[in-house]
Coordinates of C-alpha atoms and ligand atoms in Angstrom, one line a residue:
X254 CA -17.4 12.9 19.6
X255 CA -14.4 11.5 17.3
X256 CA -14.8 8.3 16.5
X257 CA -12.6 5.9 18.0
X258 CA -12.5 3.4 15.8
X259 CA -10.9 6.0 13.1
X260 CA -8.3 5.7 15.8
X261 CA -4.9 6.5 14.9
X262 CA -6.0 8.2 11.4
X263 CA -6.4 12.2 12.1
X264 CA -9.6 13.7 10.9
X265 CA -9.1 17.1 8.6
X266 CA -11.0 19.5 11.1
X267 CA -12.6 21.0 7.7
X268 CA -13.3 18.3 5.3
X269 CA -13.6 15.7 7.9
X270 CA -11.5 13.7 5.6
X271 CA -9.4 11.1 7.8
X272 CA -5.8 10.8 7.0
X273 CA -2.4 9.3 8.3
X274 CA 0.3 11.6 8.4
X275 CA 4.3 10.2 7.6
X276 CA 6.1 9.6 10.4
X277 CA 8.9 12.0 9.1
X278 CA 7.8 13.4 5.9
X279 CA 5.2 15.3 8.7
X280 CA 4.1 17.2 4.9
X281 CA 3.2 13.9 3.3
X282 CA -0.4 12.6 4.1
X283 CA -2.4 9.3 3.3
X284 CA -5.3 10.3 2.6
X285 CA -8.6 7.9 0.6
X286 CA -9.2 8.3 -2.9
X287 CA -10.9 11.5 -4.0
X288 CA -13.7 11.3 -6.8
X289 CA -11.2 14.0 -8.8
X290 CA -7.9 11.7 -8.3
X291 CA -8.5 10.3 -12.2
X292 CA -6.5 13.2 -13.7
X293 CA -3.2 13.3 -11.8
X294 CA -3.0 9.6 -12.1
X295 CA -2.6 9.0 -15.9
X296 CA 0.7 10.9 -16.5
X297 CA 2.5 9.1 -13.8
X298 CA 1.0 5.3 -15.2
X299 CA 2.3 6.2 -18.7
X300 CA 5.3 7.1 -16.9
X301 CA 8.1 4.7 -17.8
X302 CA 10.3 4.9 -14.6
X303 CA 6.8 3.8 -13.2
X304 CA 4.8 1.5 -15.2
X305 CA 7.7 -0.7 -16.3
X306 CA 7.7 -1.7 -12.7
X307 CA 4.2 -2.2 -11.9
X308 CA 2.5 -5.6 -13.3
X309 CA -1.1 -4.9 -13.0
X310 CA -2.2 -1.4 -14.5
X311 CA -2.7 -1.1 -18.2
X312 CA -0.8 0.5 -20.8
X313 CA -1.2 2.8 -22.3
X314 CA -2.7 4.2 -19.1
X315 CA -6.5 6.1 -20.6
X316 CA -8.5 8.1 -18.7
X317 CA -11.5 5.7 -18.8
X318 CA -8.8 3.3 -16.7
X319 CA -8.4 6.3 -14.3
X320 CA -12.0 6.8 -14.4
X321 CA -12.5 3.0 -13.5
X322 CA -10.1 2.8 -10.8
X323 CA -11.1 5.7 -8.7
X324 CA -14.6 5.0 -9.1
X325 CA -13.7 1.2 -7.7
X326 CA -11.3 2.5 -5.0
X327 CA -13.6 4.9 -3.7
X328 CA -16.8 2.7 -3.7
X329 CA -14.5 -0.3 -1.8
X330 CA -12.9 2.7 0.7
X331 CA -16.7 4.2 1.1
X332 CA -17.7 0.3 2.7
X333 CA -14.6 0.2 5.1
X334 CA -15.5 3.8 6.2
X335 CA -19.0 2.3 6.7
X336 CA -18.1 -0.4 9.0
X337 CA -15.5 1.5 10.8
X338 CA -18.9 4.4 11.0
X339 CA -21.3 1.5 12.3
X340 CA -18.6 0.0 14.9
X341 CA -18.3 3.6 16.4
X342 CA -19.6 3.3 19.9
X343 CA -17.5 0.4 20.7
X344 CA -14.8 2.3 22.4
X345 CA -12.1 -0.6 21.4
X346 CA -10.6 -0.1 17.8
X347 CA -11.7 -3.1 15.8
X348 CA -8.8 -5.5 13.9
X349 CA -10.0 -4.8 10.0
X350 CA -9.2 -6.6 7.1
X351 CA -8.5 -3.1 5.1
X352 CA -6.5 0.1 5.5
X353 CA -8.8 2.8 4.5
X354 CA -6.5 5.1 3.0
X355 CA -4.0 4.8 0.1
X356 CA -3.2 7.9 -1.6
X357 CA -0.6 9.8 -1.2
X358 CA -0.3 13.7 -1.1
X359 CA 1.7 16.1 -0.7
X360 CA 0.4 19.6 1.6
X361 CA 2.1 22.9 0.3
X362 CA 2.9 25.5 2.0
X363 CA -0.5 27.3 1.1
X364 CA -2.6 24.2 2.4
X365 CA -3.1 23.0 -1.6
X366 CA -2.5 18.9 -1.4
X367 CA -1.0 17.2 -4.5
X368 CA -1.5 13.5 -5.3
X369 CA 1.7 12.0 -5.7
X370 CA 1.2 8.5 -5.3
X371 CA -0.4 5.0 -4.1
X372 CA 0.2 2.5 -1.5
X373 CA -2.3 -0.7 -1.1
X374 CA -2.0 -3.5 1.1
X375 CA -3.7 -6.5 0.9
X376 CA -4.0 -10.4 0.9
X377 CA -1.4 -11.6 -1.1
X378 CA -2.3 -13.8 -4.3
X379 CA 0.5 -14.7 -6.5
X380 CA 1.6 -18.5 -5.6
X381 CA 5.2 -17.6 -5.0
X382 CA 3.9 -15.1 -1.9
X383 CA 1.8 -18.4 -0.7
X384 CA 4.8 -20.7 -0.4
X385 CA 5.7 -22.5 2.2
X386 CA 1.8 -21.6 3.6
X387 CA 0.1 -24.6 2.2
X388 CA -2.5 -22.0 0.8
X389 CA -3.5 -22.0 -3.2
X390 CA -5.3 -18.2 -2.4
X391 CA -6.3 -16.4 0.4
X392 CA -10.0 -14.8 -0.2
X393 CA -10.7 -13.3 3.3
X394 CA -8.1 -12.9 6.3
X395 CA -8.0 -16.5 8.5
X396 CA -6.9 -14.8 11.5
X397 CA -5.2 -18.1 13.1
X398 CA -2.5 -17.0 15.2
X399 CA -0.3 -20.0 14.0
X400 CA -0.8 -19.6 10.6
X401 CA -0.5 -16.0 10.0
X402 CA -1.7 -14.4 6.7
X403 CA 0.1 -13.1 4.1
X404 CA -0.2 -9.5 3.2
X405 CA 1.3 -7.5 0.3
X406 CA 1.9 -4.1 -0.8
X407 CA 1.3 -2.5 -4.2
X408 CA 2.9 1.1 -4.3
X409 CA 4.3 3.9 -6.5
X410 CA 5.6 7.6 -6.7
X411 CA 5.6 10.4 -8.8
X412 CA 9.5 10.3 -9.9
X413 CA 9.6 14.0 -8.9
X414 CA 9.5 13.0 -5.5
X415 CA 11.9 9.5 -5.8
X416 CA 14.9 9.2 -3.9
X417 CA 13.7 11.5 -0.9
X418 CA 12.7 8.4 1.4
X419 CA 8.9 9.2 1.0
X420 CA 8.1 5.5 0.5
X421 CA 9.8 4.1 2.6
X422 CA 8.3 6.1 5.3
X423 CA 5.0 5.3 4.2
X424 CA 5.8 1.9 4.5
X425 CA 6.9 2.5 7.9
X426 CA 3.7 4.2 8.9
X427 CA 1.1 2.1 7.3
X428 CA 2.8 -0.7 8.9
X429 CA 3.4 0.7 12.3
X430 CA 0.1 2.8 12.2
X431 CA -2.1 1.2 10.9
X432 CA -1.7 -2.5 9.2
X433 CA -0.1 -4.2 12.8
X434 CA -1.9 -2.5 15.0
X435 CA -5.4 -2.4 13.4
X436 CA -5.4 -5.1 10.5
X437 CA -3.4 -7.5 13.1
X438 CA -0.8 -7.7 10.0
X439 CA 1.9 -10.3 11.4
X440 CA 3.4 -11.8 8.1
X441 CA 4.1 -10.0 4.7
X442 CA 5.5 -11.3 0.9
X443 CA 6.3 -8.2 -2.0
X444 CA 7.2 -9.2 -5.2
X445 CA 9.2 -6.7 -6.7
X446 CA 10.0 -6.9 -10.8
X447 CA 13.8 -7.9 -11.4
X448 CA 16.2 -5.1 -11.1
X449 CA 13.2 -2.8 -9.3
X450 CA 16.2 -2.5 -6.4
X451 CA 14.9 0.4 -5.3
X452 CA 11.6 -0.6 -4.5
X453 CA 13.6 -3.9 -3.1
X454 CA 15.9 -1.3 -0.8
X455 CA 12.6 0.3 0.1
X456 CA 11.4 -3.0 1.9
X457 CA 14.8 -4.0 3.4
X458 CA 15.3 -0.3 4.8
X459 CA 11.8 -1.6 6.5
X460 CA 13.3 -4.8 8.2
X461 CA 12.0 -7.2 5.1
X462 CA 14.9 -9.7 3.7
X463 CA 15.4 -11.2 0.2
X464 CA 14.0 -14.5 0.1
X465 CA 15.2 -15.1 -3.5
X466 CA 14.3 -14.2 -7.5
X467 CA 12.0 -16.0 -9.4
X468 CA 13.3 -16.5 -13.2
X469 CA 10.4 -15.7 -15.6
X470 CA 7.6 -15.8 -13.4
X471 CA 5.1 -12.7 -13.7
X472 CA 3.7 -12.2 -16.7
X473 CA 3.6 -8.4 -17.5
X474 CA 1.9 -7.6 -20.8
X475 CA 2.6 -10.2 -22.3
X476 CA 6.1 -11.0 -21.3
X477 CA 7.2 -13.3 -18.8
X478 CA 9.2 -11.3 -16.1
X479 CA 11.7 -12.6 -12.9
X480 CA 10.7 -11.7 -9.8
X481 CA 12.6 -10.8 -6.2
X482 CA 10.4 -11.5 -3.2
X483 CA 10.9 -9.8 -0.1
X484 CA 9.8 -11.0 3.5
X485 CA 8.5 -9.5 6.6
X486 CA 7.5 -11.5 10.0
X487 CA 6.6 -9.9 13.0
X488 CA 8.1 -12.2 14.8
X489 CA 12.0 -11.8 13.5
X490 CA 11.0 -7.5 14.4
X491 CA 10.3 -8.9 18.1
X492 CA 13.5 -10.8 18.2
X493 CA 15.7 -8.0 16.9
X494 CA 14.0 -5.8 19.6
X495 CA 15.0 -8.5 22.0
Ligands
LIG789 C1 10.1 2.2 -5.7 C2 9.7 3.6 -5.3 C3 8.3 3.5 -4.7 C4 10.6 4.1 -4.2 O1 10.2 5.3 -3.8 P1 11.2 6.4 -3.1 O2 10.4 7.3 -2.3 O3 12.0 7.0 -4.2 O4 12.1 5.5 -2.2 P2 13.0 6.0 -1.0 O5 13.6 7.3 -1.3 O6 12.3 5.8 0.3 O7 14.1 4.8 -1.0 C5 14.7 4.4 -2.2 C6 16.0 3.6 -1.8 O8 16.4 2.8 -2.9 C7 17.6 3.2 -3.3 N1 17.7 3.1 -4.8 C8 16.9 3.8 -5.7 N2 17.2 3.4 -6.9 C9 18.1 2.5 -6.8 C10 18.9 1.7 -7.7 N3 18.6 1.8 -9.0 N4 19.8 0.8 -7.2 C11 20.0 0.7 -5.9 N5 19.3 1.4 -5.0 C12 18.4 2.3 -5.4 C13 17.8 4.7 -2.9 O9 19.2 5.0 -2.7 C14 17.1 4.5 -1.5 O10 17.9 3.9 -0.5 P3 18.8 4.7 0.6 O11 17.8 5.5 1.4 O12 19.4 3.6 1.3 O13 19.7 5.6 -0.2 C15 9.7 4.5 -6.5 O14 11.0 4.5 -7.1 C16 8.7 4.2 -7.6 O15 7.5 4.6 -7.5 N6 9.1 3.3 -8.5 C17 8.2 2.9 -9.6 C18 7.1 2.0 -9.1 C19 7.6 0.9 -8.3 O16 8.7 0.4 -8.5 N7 6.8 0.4 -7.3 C20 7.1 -0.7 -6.5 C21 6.6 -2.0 -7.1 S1 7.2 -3.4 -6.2

C-alpha cells in the first residue's frame, strides 16, 4: 500500500525513490540527494555565474566539500523519510517541518536523469529575514497561527538550463506542493545578493514583493555584500484570489 503520508510526492515505480514532478517543466523532477550527487555538483559551485551569487558554499568548491555535503543532505533527508515511514498508517498527511526532496534533475528522453540543481527551504536565520517578528533565531517551527514562521529558500541552476523558467516553477511547486500544504508554510523572507535580479524576478514571478536592499549586510568570503529581500505571506495570495 503507498504510503500516504509520501502524499503528493510520486514514488519511482522501480527505485521507489519519491519525487515531485514541475508543475510545467513535466521533465524536470525533485528528487532527494543521491549518495553519487558529489560529482556533478563541483563544476557548477566553481561556476562563477553561480557561486558569486550564493553566500554559503565554499570556494574554491573541492570534492571533499561535495563529499561533505551529500553525505550531510542525505543523512538529514534519510531522518525525514523515517518519520514520514513511521507515521504511515495514519491515513492523514502529517504538517512536517522539512521538505524531503531538493535536487533537481532533469529525465532524458532515454530515462537517464541529470542533476542540474538545488532548492532548500527552511527556517530562516539571517536577522534582516526576522524583522519585524520580534525573533533573534528560529531553531524549530513555532506553529502559532498568529505569529507565522519565517521560511527561506536557498537555490541554484546549472547555467545551461537558466533563463527556461525551471526555477521558478520549482518554486511554484515546492510551494504549492509541498511546503503550504504539508510544512503549513504561511510566511516566507529570500535574501537575494545585490544585482542577483534574476533570482529576485524568480520570486516576484511567484507573488513575493521587494521589501527593500540592505547596504553591506552579508558577509560573503570575506566581503561585506548588499542585500535585496523579498517577501511572501499567504495571506496577501488569499486576498488577490479574493
Ligand atoms: C537565479 C536562478 C536560480 C534563476 O533560475 P532560472 O531557471 O534561470 O530562472 P527563470 O528562467 O525561472 O526566471 C528568470 C527570470 O529572471 C529574468 N532575468 C534573468 N537574468 C536577469 C537579469 N540579469 N536582469 C533582469 N532579469 C533577469 C529572466 O528574464 C526571467 O524572467 P522572465 O520569465 O520574466 O523573463 C539561476 O539564474 C541561478 O542558478 N543563478 C545562480 C544562483 C542564484 O542566484 N541562486 C539564487 C540565490 S538567492
Amino acid at each position: 500500500m503507498d504510503n500516504p503520508q509520501l502524499h503528493p510526492l510520486e514514488v519511482n515505480p522501480k527505485t521507489g525513490e519519491p519525487f515531485l514532478r514541475l508543475l510545467s517543466h513535466k521533465n524536470i523532477i525533485i528528487t532527494p540527494t543521491r549518495l553519487d550527487d558529489g560529482p556533478a555538483r563541483i563544476p557548477h559551485l566553481n561556476d562563477e555565474r553561480i557561486y558569486r551569487w550564493l553566500h554559503s558554499p565554499p570556494h574554491p568548491y573541492l570534492p571533499e566539500h561535495a563529499e561533505w555535503w551529500v553525505n550531510h543532505a542525505k543523512q538529514t533527508e534519510d531522518k525525514w523519510f523515517a518519520e514520514l515511514k513511521a507515521a504511515r498508517d495514519d491515513p492523514t498527511p502529517k504538517i512536517v517541518d522539512f521538505c524531503p526532496v531538493g535536487s533537481i534533475r532533469e529525465v532524458l528522453e532515454d530515462g537517464t536523469e541529470v542533476f542540474i540543481g538545488s532548492i532548500v527551504i527552511h527556517l530562516a536565520q539571517q536577522p534582516w529575514e526576522l524583522e519585524g517578528t520580534g525573533r533573534l533565531k528560529q531553531e524549530t517551527p513555532r506553529r502559532d497561527a498568529g505569529d507565522p514562521d519565517i521560511w527561506t529558500f536557498g537555490d541554484w541552476l546549472a547555467p545551461s538550463h537558466h533563463g527556461r523558467g525551471i526555477m521558478s516553477d520549482a518554486i511554484q511547486t515546492v510551494m504549492q506542493k509541498w511546503a503550504i500544504p504539508r510544512m503549513g508554510v504561511r510566511r516566507i523572507v529570500v535574501t537575494a545578493i545585490e544585482g542577483n535580479a534574476g533570482s529576485v524576478r524568480v520570486f516576484e514571478k511567484n507573488g513575493f514583493a521587494f521589501r527593500k536592499t540592505i547596504a553591506d549586510v552579508l558577509n560573503v568570503r570575506g566581503t561585506m555584500r548588499s542585500v535585496h529581500v523579498v517577501e511572501w505571506r499567504l495571506e496577501d495570495e488569499a486576498k488577490m484570489v479574493v
